[in-house]
Structures are given as structure tokens and as C-alpha cells.
């Protein structure tokens, strides 16, 4: 039971942090490519580009220079993201009238 809890609350969020790093790099590269072509980006996409760049920099700096801080921050953020997505999913299901026995 302890190994399962360790996996769910420590290892899985760290794996998800690595996966989001890949997604952030891909999205930042795609938006940078659109900028090179001369397209104008809306303010929301600029904010998304800046936040993804910040995530990548923070991830790399903490991973390289502060590995203990990296584990704490990203495992905590991952657990929070899992909880928020679970609560949001339940809220959307209740708002739309879906029940778990109808899945």
C-alpha cells in the first residue's frame, strides 16, 4: 500500500511533469515558428508562449541545480493538478447531468 501511495503522489506527478515539458517545448516551438512566418499572435497565445517558456526554464534550472527542490515542487504541483482535474471533471459531469453509472 505504501508503494502505491508513493507512486501516486510522488512518481506519477514527476512523470507527468516530464510529459508536460515535452508538450511545452512543442507548443513553444510551434508558436515561435508562427512568429517567424510573420503571423500576428493574439494576446492569449503570447501569454501561453511566455508561460510555457517560463515552465521550461524553471524546470531545467531546478532539475539541473536544485534536484531536491525540483522533486518537491513538481510532485506537489502534479498532485494539485491531478486533484483539480478530478474535481473539475466531477463538476462538469454534475452540471451536465451525467452519472457515473451511465458511463
Coordinates of N, CA, C and O in Angstrom, one line a residue:
X1 N 0.8 -1.2 0.0 CA 0.0 0.0 0.0 C 0.9 1.3 0.0 O 0.5 2.2 -0.7
X2 N 2.0 1.2 0.7 CA 2.9 2.4 0.8 C 3.5 2.6 -0.6 O 3.7 3.8 -1.0
X3 N 3.9 1.6 -1.3 CA 4.4 1.7 -2.6 C 3.4 2.4 -3.6 O 3.8 3.2 -4.4
X4 N 2.2 2.0 -3.5 CA 1.1 2.5 -4.3 C 1.0 4.0 -4.0 O 0.9 4.8 -5.0
X5 N 1.0 4.4 -2.8 CA 0.8 5.8 -2.4 C 2.0 6.6 -2.9 O 1.9 7.7 -3.3
X6 N 3.2 6.0 -2.8 CA 4.4 6.7 -3.2 C 4.4 6.9 -4.8 O 4.7 8.0 -5.3
X7 N 3.9 5.9 -5.5 CA 3.8 6.0 -6.9 C 2.8 7.1 -7.3 O 3.0 8.0 -8.1
X8 N 1.6 7.1 -6.6 CA 0.5 8.0 -7.0 C 0.8 9.5 -6.6 O 0.5 10.4 -7.3
X9 N 1.5 9.7 -5.5 CA 1.7 11.0 -5.0 C 3.2 11.5 -5.2 O 3.4 12.7 -4.9
X10 N 4.1 10.7 -5.7 CA 5.4 11.2 -6.0 C 5.9 10.9 -7.4 O 6.3 11.8 -8.1
X11 N 5.9 9.6 -7.8 CA 6.4 9.2 -9.1 C 5.6 9.7 -10.2 O 6.1 10.2 -11.2
X12 N 4.3 9.4 -10.2 CA 3.4 9.8 -11.3 C 3.4 11.3 -11.6 O 3.5 11.7 -12.7
X13 N 3.3 12.1 -10.5 CA 3.4 13.6 -10.9 C 4.7 14.0 -11.5 O 4.7 14.9 -12.4
X14 N 5.8 13.3 -11.1 CA 7.1 13.7 -11.8 C 7.1 13.2 -13.2 O 7.6 13.9 -14.1
X15 N 6.5 12.1 -13.5 CA 6.4 11.6 -14.9 C 5.5 12.6 -15.7 O 5.9 12.9 -16.9
X16 N 4.5 13.0 -15.1 CA 3.6 14.0 -15.8 C 4.3 15.3 -16.0 O 4.1 16.0 -17.0
X17 N 5.2 15.7 -15.1 CA 6.0 16.9 -15.3 C 6.9 16.8 -16.5 O 7.1 17.7 -17.3
X18 N 7.5 15.6 -16.7 CA 8.4 15.4 -17.9 C 7.5 15.4 -19.1 O 8.0 16.0 -20.1
X19 N 6.3 14.9 -19.1 CA 5.5 14.9 -20.3 C 5.0 16.3 -20.6 O 5.0 16.7 -21.8
X20 N 4.7 17.1 -19.6 CA 4.3 18.5 -19.9 C 5.5 19.3 -20.4 O 5.3 20.2 -21.2
X21 N 6.7 18.9 -20.0 CA 7.9 19.6 -20.5 C 8.0 19.4 -22.0 O 8.2 20.3 -22.8
X22 N 7.7 18.2 -22.5 CA 7.7 17.9 -23.9 C 6.6 18.7 -24.6 O 6.8 19.2 -25.7
X23 N 5.4 18.7 -24.0 CA 4.3 19.5 -24.6 C 4.6 21.0 -24.6 O 4.3 21.6 -25.6
X24 N 5.2 21.5 -23.6 CA 5.6 22.9 -23.5 C 6.6 23.3 -24.6 O 6.5 24.3 -25.2
X25 N 7.6 22.4 -24.7 CA 8.6 22.7 -25.8 C 8.0 22.6 -27.2 O 8.3 23.5 -28.0
X26 N 7.1 21.7 -27.4 CA 6.5 21.6 -28.7 C 5.6 22.8 -29.0 O 5.7 23.3 -30.1
X27 N 4.8 23.2 -28.0 CA 3.9 24.3 -28.2 C 4.7 25.6 -28.4 O 4.4 26.5 -29.2
X28 N 5.8 25.8 -27.6 CA 6.6 27.0 -27.8 C 7.3 27.0 -29.1 O 7.4 28.1 -29.8
X29 N 7.7 25.9 -29.6 CA 8.4 25.8 -30.9 C 7.3 26.1 -32.0 O 7.7 26.8 -33.0
X30 N 6.1 25.6 -31.9 CA 5.1 25.8 -32.9 C 4.7 27.3 -32.9 O 4.6 27.9 -34.0
X31 N 4.6 28.0 -31.8 CA 4.3 29.4 -31.8 C 5.4 30.2 -32.3 O 5.2 31.2 -33.0
X32 N 6.7 29.8 -31.9 CA 7.8 30.5 -32.4 C 7.9 30.4 -34.0 O 8.3 31.4 -34.6
X33 N 7.6 29.3 -34.5 CA 7.5 29.1 -35.9 C 6.5 30.0 -36.6 O 6.7 30.5 -37.7
X34 N 5.4 30.2 -35.9 CA 4.3 31.1 -36.5 C 4.8 32.5 -36.4 O 4.5 33.3 -37.3
X35 N 5.6 32.9 -35.4 CA 6.2 34.2 -35.3 C 7.2 34.4 -36.4 O 7.3 35.5 -37.0
X36 N 8.0 33.4 -36.7 CA 9.0 33.6 -37.8 C 8.4 33.8 -39.2 O 8.9 34.4 -40.0
X37 N 7.2 33.2 -39.4 CA 6.5 33.4 -40.6 C 5.9 34.8 -40.8 O 5.4 35.1 -41.8
X38 N 5.9 35.5 -39.7 CA 5.3 36.8 -39.7 C 3.9 36.9 -39.3 O 3.3 38.0 -39.5
X39 N 3.3 35.9 -38.8 CA 1.9 35.9 -38.3 C 1.8 36.7 -37.0 O 2.8 36.7 -36.2
X40 N 0.7 37.4 -36.8 CA 0.4 38.1 -35.6 C -0.3 37.1 -34.6 O -1.3 36.5 -35.0
X41 N 0.2 37.1 -33.4 CA -0.4 36.2 -32.4 C -1.3 37.1 -31.5 O -0.9 38.2 -31.1
X42 N -2.5 36.5 -31.1 CA -3.3 37.2 -30.1 C -2.6 37.2 -28.7 O -1.6 36.5 -28.5
X43 N -3.1 38.0 -27.9 CA -2.5 38.2 -26.5 C -2.5 36.9 -25.7 O -1.6 36.6 -25.0
X44 N -3.6 36.1 -25.9 CA -3.6 34.8 -25.2 C -2.5 33.9 -25.6 O -2.0 33.2 -24.7
X45 N -2.2 33.8 -26.9 CA -1.1 33.0 -27.3 C 0.2 33.5 -26.9 O 1.1 32.7 -26.7
X46 N 0.4 34.8 -26.8 CA 1.6 35.4 -26.3 C 1.8 35.0 -24.8 O 2.9 34.6 -24.4
X47 N 0.7 35.1 -24.1 CA 0.8 34.7 -22.7 C 1.1 33.2 -22.5 O 1.9 32.8 -21.7
X48 N 0.5 32.4 -23.4 CA 0.8 30.9 -23.4 C 2.2 30.7 -23.7 O 2.9 29.8 -23.1
X49 N 2.8 31.4 -24.7 CA 4.2 31.2 -25.1 C 5.1 31.6 -23.9 O 6.1 30.9 -23.6
X50 N 4.8 32.7 -23.3 CA 5.6 33.2 -22.2 C 5.6 32.2 -21.0 O 6.6 31.9 -20.4
X51 N 4.4 31.7 -20.7 CA 4.2 30.8 -19.5 C 4.9 29.5 -19.8 O 5.5 28.9 -18.9
X52 N 4.8 29.0 -21.1 CA 5.5 27.7 -21.4 C 7.0 27.9 -21.4 O 7.7 27.0 -20.9
X53 N 7.5 29.1 -21.8 CA 8.9 29.3 -21.7 C 9.4 29.4 -20.3 O 10.4 28.9 -19.9
X54 N 8.6 30.0 -19.5 CA 8.9 30.1 -18.0 C 8.9 28.7 -17.4 O 9.8 28.4 -16.6
X55 N 7.9 27.9 -17.8 CA 7.9 26.5 -17.3 C 9.2 25.7 -17.7 O 9.8 25.1 -16.8
X56 N 9.5 25.8 -18.9 CA 10.7 25.1 -19.4 C 12.0 25.6 -18.7 O 12.8 24.8 -18.2
X57 N 12.1 26.9 -18.5 CA 13.3 27.4 -17.8 C 13.3 27.0 -16.4 O 14.3 26.6 -15.8
X58 N 12.2 27.1 -15.7 CA 12.1 26.8 -14.3 C 12.4 25.3 -14.1 O 13.1 24.8 -13.2
X59 N 11.8 24.5 -15.0 CA 12.0 23.0 -14.9 C 13.5 22.7 -15.1 O 14.1 21.9 -14.3
X60 N 14.1 23.2 -16.1 CA 15.5 22.9 -16.4 C 16.5 23.4 -15.3 O 17.4 22.7 -14.9
X61 N 16.3 24.6 -14.8 CA 17.1 25.2 -13.8 C 17.0 24.4 -12.5 O 18.0 24.1 -11.9
X62 N 15.8 24.1 -12.1 CA 15.6 23.4 -10.8 C 16.1 22.0 -11.0 O 16.6 21.4 -10.0
X63 N 15.9 21.4 -12.1 CA 16.3 20.0 -12.3 C 17.9 19.9 -12.3 O 18.4 18.9 -11.7
X64 N 18.5 20.8 -12.9 CA 20.0 20.8 -13.0 C 20.7 21.2 -11.7 O 21.7 20.6 -11.3
X65 N 20.2 22.3 -11.1 CA 20.9 22.9 -10.0 C 20.3 22.6 -8.6 O 21.0 22.6 -7.6
X66 N 19.0 22.3 -8.6 CA 18.4 22.1 -7.3 C 17.5 20.9 -7.4 O 16.2 21.0 -7.4
X67 N 18.0 19.6 -7.5 CA 17.2 18.5 -7.7 C 16.2 18.2 -6.6 O 15.1 17.7 -6.8
X68 N 16.5 18.5 -5.3 CA 15.6 18.2 -4.2 C 14.4 19.2 -4.3 O 13.2 18.8 -4.1
X69 N 14.7 20.4 -4.6 CA 13.6 21.4 -4.8 C 12.7 21.0 -6.0 O 11.5 21.1 -6.0
X70 N 13.4 20.5 -7.1 CA 12.6 20.0 -8.3 C 11.6 18.9 -7.9 O 10.5 19.0 -8.3
X71 N 12.1 18.0 -7.1 CA 11.2 16.9 -6.7 C 10.0 17.4 -5.9 O 8.9 17.0 -6.1
X72 N 10.3 18.2 -5.0 CA 9.2 18.7 -4.1 C 8.2 19.6 -4.9 O 7.0 19.4 -4.8
X73 N 8.7 20.5 -5.7 CA 7.8 21.4 -6.4 C 7.0 20.7 -7.4 O 5.8 20.8 -7.5
X74 N 7.6 19.9 -8.2 CA 6.9 19.2 -9.3 C 6.0 18.1 -8.9 O 5.0 17.8 -9.5
X75 N 6.4 17.4 -7.8 CA 5.5 16.4 -7.3 C 4.3 17.0 -6.6 O 3.1 16.6 -6.8
X76 N 4.5 18.1 -5.9 CA 3.4 18.9 -5.3 C 2.5 19.5 -6.3 O 1.2 19.4 -6.3
X77 N 3.1 20.1 -7.4 CA 2.3 20.7 -8.4 C 1.5 19.6 -9.2 O 0.3 19.8 -9.6
X78 N 2.1 18.5 -9.4 CA 1.4 17.4 -10.1 C 0.3 16.8 -9.3 O -0.8 16.5 -9.9
X79 N 0.4 16.7 -8.0 CA -0.7 16.2 -7.2 C -1.8 17.2 -7.2 O -3.0 16.9 -7.3
X80 N -1.5 18.5 -7.1 CA -2.5 19.6 -7.2 C -3.2 19.5 -8.6 O -4.5 19.7 -8.6
X81 N -2.5 19.3 -9.6 CA -3.1 19.3 -11.0 C -4.0 18.1 -11.1 O -5.1 18.2 -11.7
X82 N -3.6 16.9 -10.5 CA -4.5 15.7 -10.6 C -5.8 16.0 -9.8 O -6.9 15.7 -10.2
X83 N -5.7 16.6 -8.6 CA -6.8 16.9 -7.8 C -7.8 17.9 -8.4 O -9.0 17.7 -8.5
X84 N -7.2 18.9 -9.0 CA -8.0 19.9 -9.7 C -8.7 19.3 -10.9 O -9.9 19.6 -11.1
X85 N -8.0 18.5 -11.7 CA -8.7 17.9 -12.8 C -9.8 16.9 -12.4 O -10.8 16.9 -13.1
X86 N -9.6 16.2 -11.3 CA -10.6 15.3 -10.8 C -11.9 16.1 -10.4 O -13.0 15.7 -10.7
X87 N -11.7 17.1 -9.6 CA -12.8 17.9 -9.1 C -13.5 18.6 -10.3 O -14.7 18.6 -10.3
X88 N -12.7 19.1 -11.2 CA -13.3 19.8 -12.4 C -14.2 18.8 -13.2 O -15.2 19.1 -13.7
X89 N -13.6 17.6 -13.4 CA -14.4 16.6 -14.1 C -15.7 16.2 -13.4 O -16.7 16.1 -14.1
X90 N -15.6 16.1 -12.1 CA -16.9 15.8 -11.4 C -17.9 16.9 -11.5 O -19.1 16.7 -11.6
X91 N -17.4 18.1 -11.4 CA -18.2 19.3 -11.5 C -18.9 19.3 -12.9 O -20.1 19.6 -13.0
X92 N -18.1 19.1 -14.0 CA -18.7 19.1 -15.3 C -19.7 18.0 -15.5 O -20.8 18.2 -16.1
X93 N -19.4 16.8 -14.9 CA -20.4 15.7 -15.0 C -21.7 16.1 -14.3 O -22.8 15.8 -14.8
X94 N -21.6 16.6 -13.1 CA -22.8 17.0 -12.4 C -23.6 18.1 -13.1 O -24.8 18.1 -13.1
X95 N -22.9 19.1 -13.7 CA -23.5 20.2 -14.3 C -24.3 19.7 -15.6 O -25.3 20.2 -15.9
X96 N -23.7 18.7 -16.3 CA -24.4 18.3 -17.5 C -25.4 17.1 -17.2 O -26.0 16.6 -18.1
X97 N -25.5 16.7 -15.9 CA -26.4 15.7 -15.6 C -26.0 14.2 -15.8 O -26.8 13.3 -15.7
X98 N -24.7 14.0 -16.1 CA -24.2 12.7 -16.3 C -24.0 12.0 -14.9 O -23.6 12.6 -14.0
X99 N -24.2 10.7 -14.9 CA -24.0 9.9 -13.7 C -22.9 8.9 -14.0 O -22.8 8.4 -15.1
X100 N -22.2 8.5 -12.9 CA -21.1 7.5 -13.1 C -21.6 6.2 -13.6 O -20.9 5.5 -14.3
X101 N -22.9 5.8 -13.3 CA -23.4 4.5 -13.7 C -23.8 4.5 -15.2 O -24.2 3.5 -15.7
X102 N -23.8 5.7 -15.8 CA -24.2 5.7 -17.3 C -23.0 5.8 -18.2 O -23.1 6.0 -19.4
X103 N -21.8 5.6 -17.7 CA -20.6 5.7 -18.5 C -20.5 4.5 -19.4 O -20.5 3.5 -19.3

